[in-house]
């Protein structure tokens, strides 16, 4: 069950990152983050009301609040990086944050078996190689790397926090409530940042366009927001039903999905080292799933 839900997380995050990266090329990154999360809040709010999930409120929701504060910073940094650099390079680097939840799992006493340790090592090496970035070059390239690393450790922190935001005893409804609280916090933090940027003269929409361009992109923004929420949900389930170390590494294969989507849709070519890294990542997945 852990492997299935963790791999589902990788697919959902990979597609959400691809969609977010495309949208950020047409809208300011912070606008993409805030609007996509508002749409996710509306959907989750309906679910919480319909299922009575508010009854599962408890101290564990503070983890969801913390994840909600870190998430916008990570997403904003990541979407900006995706807009600056090739998705097939930026996205794999973003998964380096997997070291955060893996370290937390080990600190809490998790001890994967020898096969799983081998799978973790192979998968992490593959994920890093799948980036294949050139750290030298133009200032824009360096900026993309810095933004991506900031996002990576933010994503890792969110993974560690969301795994504790609900418990098996609260069931699916508790998970819905935790995700709702996380997204409300996302919107509050991101919305405040967007308001301050607008007050400072920064554009909320591209110059020369009006709200009509936003309306036209609402379906894509809704997809990004809902896919990201669903990924957090499947990751939480994976982490609750198996070792966090395994769930985190398998979930962090999402760059492979983003790179493949960029290859198919945008015709971005993968370098040899990226293709080799993707192969190692998939080999690590097999070892982890078999362990």
PDB file of C-alpha atoms in Angstrom:
ATOM      1  CA  UNK A   1       0.000   0.000   0.000  1.00  0.00           C
ATOM      2  CA  UNK A   2       2.841   2.394   0.831  1.00  0.00           C
ATOM      3  CA  UNK A   3       4.474   1.919  -2.568  1.00  0.00           C
ATOM      4  CA  UNK A   4       1.192   2.385  -4.449  1.00  0.00           C
ATOM      5  CA  UNK A   5       0.193   5.632  -2.721  1.00  0.00           C
ATOM      6  CA  UNK A   6       3.749   7.006  -2.796  1.00  0.00           C
ATOM      7  CA  UNK A   7       4.014   6.406  -6.547  1.00  0.00           C
ATOM      8  CA  UNK A   8       0.577   8.001  -7.018  1.00  0.00           C
ATOM      9  CA  UNK A   9       1.984  11.000  -5.140  1.00  0.00           C
ATOM     10  CA  UNK A  10       4.915  11.163  -7.543  1.00  0.00           C
ATOM     11  CA  UNK A  11       2.594  11.185 -10.567  1.00  0.00           C
ATOM     12  CA  UNK A  12       0.313  13.861  -9.094  1.00  0.00           C
ATOM     13  CA  UNK A  13       3.169  16.115  -7.967  1.00  0.00           C
ATOM     14  CA  UNK A  14       4.937  15.674 -11.282  1.00  0.00           C
ATOM     15  CA  UNK A  15       1.879  16.734 -13.287  1.00  0.00           C
ATOM     16  CA  UNK A  16       1.113  19.599 -10.886  1.00  0.00           C
ATOM     17  CA  UNK A  17       4.685  20.891 -11.245  1.00  0.00           C
ATOM     18  CA  UNK A  18       4.472  20.682 -15.013  1.00  0.00           C
ATOM     19  CA  UNK A  19       1.186  22.604 -15.052  1.00  0.00           C
ATOM     20  CA  UNK A  20       2.463  25.149 -12.546  1.00  0.00           C
ATOM     21  CA  UNK A  21       5.605  25.715 -14.560  1.00  0.00           C
ATOM     22  CA  UNK A  22       3.616  26.355 -17.722  1.00  0.00           C
ATOM     23  CA  UNK A  23       1.228  28.734 -15.953  1.00  0.00           C
ATOM     24  CA  UNK A  24       4.106  30.705 -14.452  1.00  0.00           C
ATOM     25  CA  UNK A  25       5.255  31.530 -17.952  1.00  0.00           C
ATOM     26  CA  UNK A  26       1.955  33.384 -18.452  1.00  0.00           C
ATOM     27  CA  UNK A  27       1.160  34.668 -14.932  1.00  0.00           C
ATOM     28  CA  UNK A  28       3.250  35.918 -11.983  1.00  0.00           C
ATOM     29  CA  UNK A  29       4.334  32.950  -9.870  1.00  0.00           C
ATOM     30  CA  UNK A  30       2.680  34.233  -6.686  1.00  0.00           C
ATOM     31  CA  UNK A  31      -0.621  34.693  -8.532  1.00  0.00           C
ATOM     32  CA  UNK A  32      -0.444  31.080  -9.711  1.00  0.00           C
ATOM     33  CA  UNK A  33       0.211  29.868  -6.161  1.00  0.00           C
ATOM     34  CA  UNK A  34      -2.573  31.911  -4.529  1.00  0.00           C
ATOM     35  CA  UNK A  35      -5.297  31.332  -7.126  1.00  0.00           C
ATOM     36  CA  UNK A  36      -4.617  27.604  -7.445  1.00  0.00           C
ATOM     37  CA  UNK A  37      -4.736  27.244  -3.659  1.00  0.00           C
ATOM     38  CA  UNK A  38      -7.966  29.269  -3.381  1.00  0.00           C
ATOM     39  CA  UNK A  39      -9.610  26.855  -5.806  1.00  0.00           C
ATOM     40  CA  UNK A  40      -8.282  23.935  -3.758  1.00  0.00           C
ATOM     41  CA  UNK A  41      -9.677  25.486  -0.560  1.00  0.00           C
ATOM     42  CA  UNK A  42     -13.132  25.792  -2.138  1.00  0.00           C
ATOM     43  CA  UNK A  43     -13.115  22.124  -3.145  1.00  0.00           C
ATOM     44  CA  UNK A  44     -11.746  20.923   0.197  1.00  0.00           C
ATOM     45  CA  UNK A  45     -14.147  23.146   2.139  1.00  0.00           C
ATOM     46  CA  UNK A  46     -17.085  21.436   0.425  1.00  0.00           C
ATOM     47  CA  UNK A  47     -15.631  18.036   1.321  1.00  0.00           C
ATOM     48  CA  UNK A  48     -15.051  19.008   4.959  1.00  0.00           C
ATOM     49  CA  UNK A  49     -18.618  20.308   5.290  1.00  0.00           C
ATOM     50  CA  UNK A  50     -20.092  17.314   3.518  1.00  0.00           C
ATOM     51  CA  UNK A  51     -18.238  14.711   5.598  1.00  0.00           C
ATOM     52  CA  UNK A  52     -18.320  16.481   8.966  1.00  0.00           C
ATOM     53  CA  UNK A  53     -14.538  16.348   9.061  1.00  0.00           C
ATOM     54  CA  UNK A  54     -14.340  19.376  11.392  1.00  0.00           C
ATOM     55  CA  UNK A  55     -15.165  16.991  14.264  1.00  0.00           C
ATOM     56  CA  UNK A  56     -11.647  15.546  13.966  1.00  0.00           C
ATOM     57  CA  UNK A  57      -9.973  18.806  15.054  1.00  0.00           C
ATOM     58  CA  UNK A  58      -7.077  18.287  17.435  1.00  0.00           C
ATOM     59  CA  UNK A  59      -3.531  19.377  18.318  1.00  0.00           C
ATOM     60  CA  UNK A  60      -2.135  17.543  15.290  1.00  0.00           C
ATOM     61  CA  UNK A  61      -3.540  20.298  13.087  1.00  0.00           C
ATOM     62  CA  UNK A  62      -0.703  22.586  14.144  1.00  0.00           C
ATOM     63  CA  UNK A  63       1.493  20.468  11.869  1.00  0.00           C
ATOM     64  CA  UNK A  64      -0.901  21.350   9.028  1.00  0.00           C
ATOM     65  CA  UNK A  65      -0.615  25.057   9.894  1.00  0.00           C
ATOM     66  CA  UNK A  66       3.179  24.833   9.828  1.00  0.00           C
ATOM     67  CA  UNK A  67       3.064  23.020   6.481  1.00  0.00           C
ATOM     68  CA  UNK A  68       0.737  25.724   5.197  1.00  0.00           C
ATOM     69  CA  UNK A  69       3.220  28.462   6.127  1.00  0.00           C
ATOM     70  CA  UNK A  70       6.211  26.730   4.537  1.00  0.00           C
ATOM     71  CA  UNK A  71       4.365  25.565   1.423  1.00  0.00           C
ATOM     72  CA  UNK A  72       3.813  28.928  -0.329  1.00  0.00           C
ATOM     73  CA  UNK A  73       7.490  29.851   0.011  1.00  0.00           C
ATOM     74  CA  UNK A  74       8.522  26.523  -1.498  1.00  0.00           C
ATOM     75  CA  UNK A  75       5.942  26.656  -4.304  1.00  0.00           C
ATOM     76  CA  UNK A  76       6.731  30.276  -5.193  1.00  0.00           C
ATOM     77  CA  UNK A  77      10.458  29.550  -5.351  1.00  0.00           C
ATOM     78  CA  UNK A  78       9.875  26.423  -7.401  1.00  0.00           C
ATOM     79  CA  UNK A  79       7.494  27.958  -9.924  1.00  0.00           C
ATOM     80  CA  UNK A  80       9.882  30.867 -10.444  1.00  0.00           C
ATOM     81  CA  UNK A  81      12.707  28.395 -11.028  1.00  0.00           C
ATOM     82  CA  UNK A  82      10.584  26.415 -13.508  1.00  0.00           C
ATOM     83  CA  UNK A  83       9.892  29.623 -15.415  1.00  0.00           C
ATOM     84  CA  UNK A  84      13.620  30.440 -15.567  1.00  0.00           C
ATOM     85  CA  UNK A  85      15.132  27.081 -16.456  1.00  0.00           C
ATOM     86  CA  UNK A  86      14.267  23.908 -18.376  1.00  0.00           C
ATOM     87  CA  UNK A  87      11.749  21.805 -16.444  1.00  0.00           C
ATOM     88  CA  UNK A  88      13.783  18.667 -17.056  1.00  0.00           C
ATOM     89  CA  UNK A  89      16.670  20.203 -15.114  1.00  0.00           C
ATOM     90  CA  UNK A  90      14.927  22.246 -12.417  1.00  0.00           C
ATOM     91  CA  UNK A  91      12.366  19.646 -11.338  1.00  0.00           C
ATOM     92  CA  UNK A  92      14.834  16.860 -10.430  1.00  0.00           C
ATOM     93  CA  UNK A  93      16.883  19.253  -8.318  1.00  0.00           C
ATOM     94  CA  UNK A  94      13.715  20.104  -6.396  1.00  0.00           C
ATOM     95  CA  UNK A  95      13.478  16.567  -5.089  1.00  0.00           C
ATOM     96  CA  UNK A  96      16.739  16.852  -3.139  1.00  0.00           C
ATOM     97  CA  UNK A  97      14.526  17.940  -0.232  1.00  0.00           C
ATOM     98  CA  UNK A  98      13.725  14.248   0.271  1.00  0.00           C
ATOM     99  CA  UNK A  99      16.625  14.230   2.751  1.00  0.00           C
ATOM    100  CA  UNK A 100      14.389  16.091   5.239  1.00  0.00           C
ATOM    101  CA  UNK A 101      11.607  13.485   5.691  1.00  0.00           C
ATOM    102  CA  UNK A 102      14.114  10.633   5.370  1.00  0.00           C
ATOM    103  CA  UNK A 103      16.203  12.136   8.180  1.00  0.00           C
ATOM    104  CA  UNK A 104      13.065  12.580  10.292  1.00  0.00           C
ATOM    105  CA  UNK A 105      12.075   8.971   9.724  1.00  0.00           C
ATOM    106  CA  UNK A 106      15.498   7.705  10.725  1.00  0.00           C
ATOM    107  CA  UNK A 107      15.524   9.980  13.778  1.00  0.00           C
ATOM    108  CA  UNK A 108      12.178   8.497  14.860  1.00  0.00           C
ATOM    109  CA  UNK A 109      13.671   5.020  14.796  1.00  0.00           C
ATOM    110  CA  UNK A 110      12.723   3.696  11.358  1.00  0.00           C
ATOM    111  CA  UNK A 111      15.193   1.126  10.068  1.00  0.00           C
ATOM    112  CA  UNK A 112      14.502  -0.033   6.507  1.00  0.00           C
ATOM    113  CA  UNK A 113      15.801  -3.446   5.484  1.00  0.00           C
ATOM    114  CA  UNK A 114      19.006  -3.917   3.459  1.00  0.00           C
ATOM    115  CA  UNK A 115      17.079  -4.066   0.159  1.00  0.00           C
ATOM    116  CA  UNK A 116      15.197  -0.882   0.988  1.00  0.00           C
ATOM    117  CA  UNK A 117      18.387   0.911   2.015  1.00  0.00           C
ATOM    118  CA  UNK A 118      19.879  -0.066  -1.334  1.00  0.00           C
ATOM    119  CA  UNK A 119      16.740   1.162  -3.083  1.00  0.00           C
ATOM    120  CA  UNK A 120      16.892   4.492  -1.231  1.00  0.00           C
ATOM    121  CA  UNK A 121      20.534   4.996  -2.180  1.00  0.00           C
ATOM    122  CA  UNK A 122      19.977   4.102  -5.839  1.00  0.00           C
ATOM    123  CA  UNK A 123      16.815   6.219  -6.119  1.00  0.00           C
ATOM    124  CA  UNK A 124      18.359   9.313  -4.503  1.00  0.00           C
ATOM    125  CA  UNK A 125      21.438   9.108  -6.747  1.00  0.00           C
ATOM    126  CA  UNK A 126      19.159   8.693  -9.747  1.00  0.00           C
ATOM    127  CA  UNK A 127      17.012  11.668  -8.749  1.00  0.00           C
ATOM    128  CA  UNK A 128      20.073  13.898  -8.410  1.00  0.00           C
ATOM    129  CA  UNK A 129      21.566  12.716 -11.706  1.00  0.00           C
ATOM    130  CA  UNK A 130      18.232  13.227 -13.434  1.00  0.00           C
ATOM    131  CA  UNK A 131      18.785  16.939 -12.882  1.00  0.00           C
ATOM    132  CA  UNK A 132      22.116  17.008 -14.679  1.00  0.00           C
ATOM    133  CA  UNK A 133      22.384  20.784 -14.142  1.00  0.00           C
ATOM    134  CA  UNK A 134      25.228  23.029 -15.180  1.00  0.00           C
ATOM    135  CA  UNK A 135      25.966  25.110 -12.086  1.00  0.00           C
ATOM    136  CA  UNK A 136      28.147  27.440 -14.138  1.00  0.00           C
ATOM    137  CA  UNK A 137      26.759  29.916 -16.638  1.00  0.00           C
ATOM    138  CA  UNK A 138      24.549  32.956 -16.752  1.00  0.00           C
ATOM    139  CA  UNK A 139      23.209  34.626 -13.587  1.00  0.00           C
ATOM    140  CA  UNK A 140      19.706  33.442 -14.467  1.00  0.00           C
ATOM    141  CA  UNK A 141      20.885  29.850 -14.304  1.00  0.00           C
ATOM    142  CA  UNK A 142      22.423  30.387 -10.879  1.00  0.00           C
ATOM    143  CA  UNK A 143      19.249  32.086  -9.702  1.00  0.00           C
ATOM    144  CA  UNK A 144      17.193  29.109 -10.863  1.00  0.00           C
ATOM    145  CA  UNK A 145      19.445  26.727  -8.907  1.00  0.00           C
ATOM    146  CA  UNK A 146      19.211  28.816  -5.718  1.00  0.00           C
ATOM    147  CA  UNK A 147      15.423  29.057  -6.017  1.00  0.00           C
ATOM    148  CA  UNK A 148      15.157  25.329  -6.653  1.00  0.00           C
ATOM    149  CA  UNK A 149      17.246  24.388  -3.612  1.00  0.00           C
ATOM    150  CA  UNK A 150      15.159  26.740  -1.449  1.00  0.00           C
ATOM    151  CA  UNK A 151      12.036  25.047  -2.741  1.00  0.00           C
ATOM    152  CA  UNK A 152      13.525  21.589  -2.276  1.00  0.00           C
ATOM    153  CA  UNK A 153      14.085  21.915   1.435  1.00  0.00           C
ATOM    154  CA  UNK A 154      10.721  23.632   1.804  1.00  0.00           C
ATOM    155  CA  UNK A 155       9.018  20.695   0.091  1.00  0.00           C
ATOM    156  CA  UNK A 156      10.933  18.292   2.313  1.00  0.00           C
ATOM    157  CA  UNK A 157       9.738  20.139   5.408  1.00  0.00           C
ATOM    158  CA  UNK A 158       6.136  20.044   4.140  1.00  0.00           C
ATOM    159  CA  UNK A 159       6.406  16.287   3.573  1.00  0.00           C
ATOM    160  CA  UNK A 160       7.658  15.774   7.110  1.00  0.00           C
ATOM    161  CA  UNK A 161       4.949  18.013   8.600  1.00  0.00           C
ATOM    162  CA  UNK A 162       1.983  16.716   6.603  1.00  0.00           C
ATOM    163  CA  UNK A 163       2.833  13.157   7.619  1.00  0.00           C
ATOM    164  CA  UNK A 164       2.039  14.190  11.215  1.00  0.00           C
ATOM    165  CA  UNK A 165      -0.938  16.449  10.467  1.00  0.00           C
ATOM    166  CA  UNK A 166      -3.406  13.567  10.636  1.00  0.00           C
ATOM    167  CA  UNK A 167      -3.326  10.200  12.342  1.00  0.00           C
ATOM    168  CA  UNK A 168      -4.731   6.773  11.416  1.00  0.00           C
ATOM    169  CA  UNK A 169      -7.231   7.138  14.280  1.00  0.00           C
ATOM    170  CA  UNK A 170      -8.841  10.198  12.655  1.00  0.00           C
ATOM    171  CA  UNK A 171      -9.332   8.339   9.386  1.00  0.00           C
ATOM    172  CA  UNK A 172      -9.938   9.864   5.974  1.00  0.00           C
ATOM    173  CA  UNK A 173     -12.039  12.695   7.402  1.00  0.00           C
ATOM    174  CA  UNK A 174      -9.140  13.751   9.611  1.00  0.00           C
ATOM    175  CA  UNK A 175      -6.919  13.813   6.544  1.00  0.00           C
ATOM    176  CA  UNK A 176      -9.440  16.004   4.692  1.00  0.00           C
ATOM    177  CA  UNK A 177      -9.484  18.438   7.616  1.00  0.00           C
ATOM    178  CA  UNK A 178      -5.680  18.542   7.825  1.00  0.00           C
ATOM    179  CA  UNK A 179      -5.397  19.260   4.098  1.00  0.00           C
ATOM    180  CA  UNK A 180      -8.081  21.948   4.380  1.00  0.00           C
ATOM    181  CA  UNK A 181      -6.262  23.683   7.254  1.00  0.00           C
ATOM    182  CA  UNK A 182      -2.989  23.484   5.339  1.00  0.00           C
ATOM    183  CA  UNK A 183      -4.528  25.086   2.243  1.00  0.00           C
ATOM    184  CA  UNK A 184      -6.333  27.812   4.199  1.00  0.00           C
ATOM    185  CA  UNK A 185      -2.977  28.713   5.749  1.00  0.00           C
ATOM    186  CA  UNK A 186      -1.402  28.629   2.270  1.00  0.00           C
ATOM    187  CA  UNK A 187      -3.982  31.109   0.998  1.00  0.00           C
ATOM    188  CA  UNK A 188      -3.652  33.382   4.045  1.00  0.00           C
ATOM    189  CA  UNK A 189       0.148  33.514   3.797  1.00  0.00           C
ATOM    190  CA  UNK A 190       0.284  33.726   0.014  1.00  0.00           C
ATOM    191  CA  UNK A 191      -2.608  36.186  -0.170  1.00  0.00           C
ATOM    192  CA  UNK A 192      -0.907  38.513   2.304  1.00  0.00           C
ATOM    193  CA  UNK A 193       2.308  38.377   0.289  1.00  0.00           C
ATOM    194  CA  UNK A 194       0.388  39.055  -2.935  1.00  0.00           C
ATOM    195  CA  UNK A 195      -1.382  42.053  -1.349  1.00  0.00           C
ATOM    196  CA  UNK A 196       1.891  43.561  -0.136  1.00  0.00           C
ATOM    197  CA  UNK A 197       3.461  43.032  -3.560  1.00  0.00           C
ATOM    198  CA  UNK A 198       0.490  44.713  -5.240  1.00  0.00           C
ATOM    199  CA  UNK A 199       0.723  47.646  -2.801  1.00  0.00           C
ATOM    200  CA  UNK A 200       4.386  47.939  -3.725  1.00  0.00           C
ATOM    201  CA  UNK A 201       3.556  48.192  -7.417  1.00  0.00           C
ATOM    202  CA  UNK A 202       4.351  44.638  -8.476  1.00  0.00           C
ATOM    203  CA  UNK A 203       1.929  43.332 -11.127  1.00  0.00           C
ATOM    204  CA  UNK A 204      -0.639  40.743 -10.058  1.00  0.00           C
ATOM    205  CA  UNK A 205      -1.465  39.995 -13.701  1.00  0.00           C
ATOM    206  CA  UNK A 206       0.718  40.384 -16.807  1.00  0.00           C
ATOM    207  CA  UNK A 207       1.040  43.935 -18.056  1.00  0.00           C
ATOM    208  CA  UNK A 208      -1.627  44.909 -20.550  1.00  0.00           C
ATOM    209  CA  UNK A 209      -4.056  42.157 -19.555  1.00  0.00           C
ATOM    210  CA  UNK A 210      -7.123  42.117 -17.344  1.00  0.00           C
ATOM    211  CA  UNK A 211      -9.022  39.547 -15.285  1.00  0.00           C
ATOM    212  CA  UNK A 212     -10.155  37.891 -18.509  1.00  0.00           C
ATOM    213  CA  UNK A 213      -6.794  36.128 -18.896  1.00  0.00           C
ATOM    214  CA  UNK A 214      -7.188  34.729 -15.375  1.00  0.00           C
ATOM    215  CA  UNK A 215     -10.676  33.422 -16.114  1.00  0.00           C
ATOM    216  CA  UNK A 216      -9.367  31.667 -19.187  1.00  0.00           C
ATOM    217  CA  UNK A 217      -6.704  29.882 -17.138  1.00  0.00           C
ATOM    218  CA  UNK A 218      -8.974  28.851 -14.233  1.00  0.00           C
ATOM    219  CA  UNK A 219      -9.316  25.201 -15.353  1.00  0.00           C
ATOM    220  CA  UNK A 220      -5.536  24.813 -15.500  1.00  0.00           C
ATOM    221  CA  UNK A 221      -5.122  26.591 -12.154  1.00  0.00           C
ATOM    222  CA  UNK A 222      -7.764  24.324 -10.610  1.00  0.00           C
ATOM    223  CA  UNK A 223      -5.937  21.262 -11.909  1.00  0.00           C
ATOM    224  CA  UNK A 224      -2.643  22.411 -10.381  1.00  0.00           C
ATOM    225  CA  UNK A 225      -4.238  23.178  -7.008  1.00  0.00           C
ATOM    226  CA  UNK A 226      -6.267  19.966  -6.805  1.00  0.00           C
ATOM    227  CA  UNK A 227      -3.431  17.743  -8.031  1.00  0.00           C
ATOM    228  CA  UNK A 228      -1.150  19.214  -5.375  1.00  0.00           C
ATOM    229  CA  UNK A 229      -3.780  18.627  -2.674  1.00  0.00           C
ATOM    230  CA  UNK A 230      -4.364  15.066  -3.835  1.00  0.00           C
ATOM    231  CA  UNK A 231      -0.614  14.432  -3.787  1.00  0.00           C
ATOM    232  CA  UNK A 232      -0.378  15.631  -0.183  1.00  0.00           C
ATOM    233  CA  UNK A 233      -3.242  13.308   0.686  1.00  0.00           C
ATOM    234  CA  UNK A 234      -1.770  10.225  -0.961  1.00  0.00           C
ATOM    235  CA  UNK A 235       1.613  10.978   0.606  1.00  0.00           C
ATOM    236  CA  UNK A 236       0.058  11.198   4.058  1.00  0.00           C
ATOM    237  CA  UNK A 237      -1.619   7.817   3.538  1.00  0.00           C
ATOM    238  CA  UNK A 238       1.649   6.303   2.298  1.00  0.00           C
ATOM    239  CA  UNK A 239       3.570   7.649   5.304  1.00  0.00           C
ATOM    240  CA  UNK A 240       0.946   6.357   7.749  1.00  0.00           C
ATOM    241  CA  UNK A 241       0.932   2.817   6.376  1.00  0.00           C
ATOM    242  CA  UNK A 242       4.644   2.264   5.931  1.00  0.00           C
ATOM    243  CA  UNK A 243       8.113   3.638   6.665  1.00  0.00           C
ATOM    244  CA  UNK A 244       8.353   7.385   6.043  1.00  0.00           C
ATOM    245  CA  UNK A 245      11.800   6.801   4.553  1.00  0.00           C
ATOM    246  CA  UNK A 246      10.309   4.602   1.814  1.00  0.00           C
ATOM    247  CA  UNK A 247       7.247   6.795   1.231  1.00  0.00           C
ATOM    248  CA  UNK A 248       9.372   9.943   0.946  1.00  0.00           C
ATOM    249  CA  UNK A 249      11.839   8.517  -1.558  1.00  0.00           C
ATOM    250  CA  UNK A 250       9.181   6.972  -3.795  1.00  0.00           C
ATOM    251  CA  UNK A 251       7.125  10.178  -3.704  1.00  0.00           C
ATOM    252  CA  UNK A 252      10.207  12.157  -4.689  1.00  0.00           C
ATOM    253  CA  UNK A 253      10.293  10.451  -8.067  1.00  0.00           C
ATOM    254  CA  UNK A 254       7.923  13.162  -9.314  1.00  0.00           C
ATOM    255  CA  UNK A 255      10.712  14.920 -11.293  1.00  0.00           C
ATOM    256  CA  UNK A 256      10.775  11.950 -13.643  1.00  0.00           C
ATOM    257  CA  UNK A 257       7.081  12.583 -14.382  1.00  0.00           C
ATOM    258  CA  UNK A 258       7.683  16.315 -14.892  1.00  0.00           C
ATOM    259  CA  UNK A 259      10.661  15.659 -17.163  1.00  0.00           C
ATOM    260  CA  UNK A 260       8.690  13.158 -19.236  1.00  0.00           C
ATOM    261  CA  UNK A 261       5.772  15.588 -19.540  1.00  0.00           C
ATOM    262  CA  UNK A 262       8.180  18.318 -20.668  1.00  0.00           C
ATOM    263  CA  UNK A 263       9.723  15.893 -23.179  1.00  0.00           C
ATOM    264  CA  UNK A 264       6.339  14.901 -24.620  1.00  0.00           C
ATOM    265  CA  UNK A 265       4.606  18.311 -24.594  1.00  0.00           C
ATOM    266  CA  UNK A 266       7.450  20.824 -24.891  1.00  0.00           C
ATOM    267  CA  UNK A 267       9.901  18.583 -26.781  1.00  0.00           C
ATOM    268  CA  UNK A 268      12.623  19.282 -24.208  1.00  0.00           C
ATOM    269  CA  UNK A 269      15.521  16.923 -24.821  1.00  0.00           C
ATOM    270  CA  UNK A 270      16.981  14.990 -21.904  1.00  0.00           C
ATOM    271  CA  UNK A 271      20.759  14.853 -21.649  1.00  0.00           C
ATOM    272  CA  UNK A 272      22.447  11.468 -21.324  1.00  0.00           C
ATOM    273  CA  UNK A 273      23.085  11.957 -17.602  1.00  0.00           C
ATOM    274  CA  UNK A 274      19.418  12.823 -17.062  1.00  0.00           C
ATOM    275  CA  UNK A 275      18.235   9.705 -18.867  1.00  0.00           C
ATOM    276  CA  UNK A 276      20.673   7.591 -16.837  1.00  0.00           C
ATOM    277  CA  UNK A 277      19.439   9.237 -13.637  1.00  0.00           C
ATOM    278  CA  UNK A 278      15.838   8.494 -14.527  1.00  0.00           C
ATOM    279  CA  UNK A 279      16.777   4.853 -15.100  1.00  0.00           C
ATOM    280  CA  UNK A 280      18.511   4.635 -11.714  1.00  0.00           C
ATOM    281  CA  UNK A 281      15.527   6.283 -10.032  1.00  0.00           C
ATOM    282  CA  UNK A 282      13.182   3.699 -11.499  1.00  0.00           C
ATOM    283  CA  UNK A 283      15.580   0.885 -10.478  1.00  0.00           C
ATOM    284  CA  UNK A 284      15.552   2.235  -6.947  1.00  0.00           C
ATOM    285  CA  UNK A 285      11.756   2.236  -7.071  1.00  0.00           C
ATOM    286  CA  UNK A 286      11.725  -1.459  -7.891  1.00  0.00           C
ATOM    287  CA  UNK A 287      14.085  -2.231  -5.011  1.00  0.00           C
ATOM    288  CA  UNK A 288      11.991  -0.204  -2.568  1.00  0.00           C
ATOM    289  CA  UNK A 289       8.715  -1.734  -3.710  1.00  0.00           C
ATOM    290  CA  UNK A 290      10.173  -5.252  -3.514  1.00  0.00           C
ATOM    291  CA  UNK A 291      11.604  -4.608  -0.036  1.00  0.00           C
TER     292      UNK A 291
END
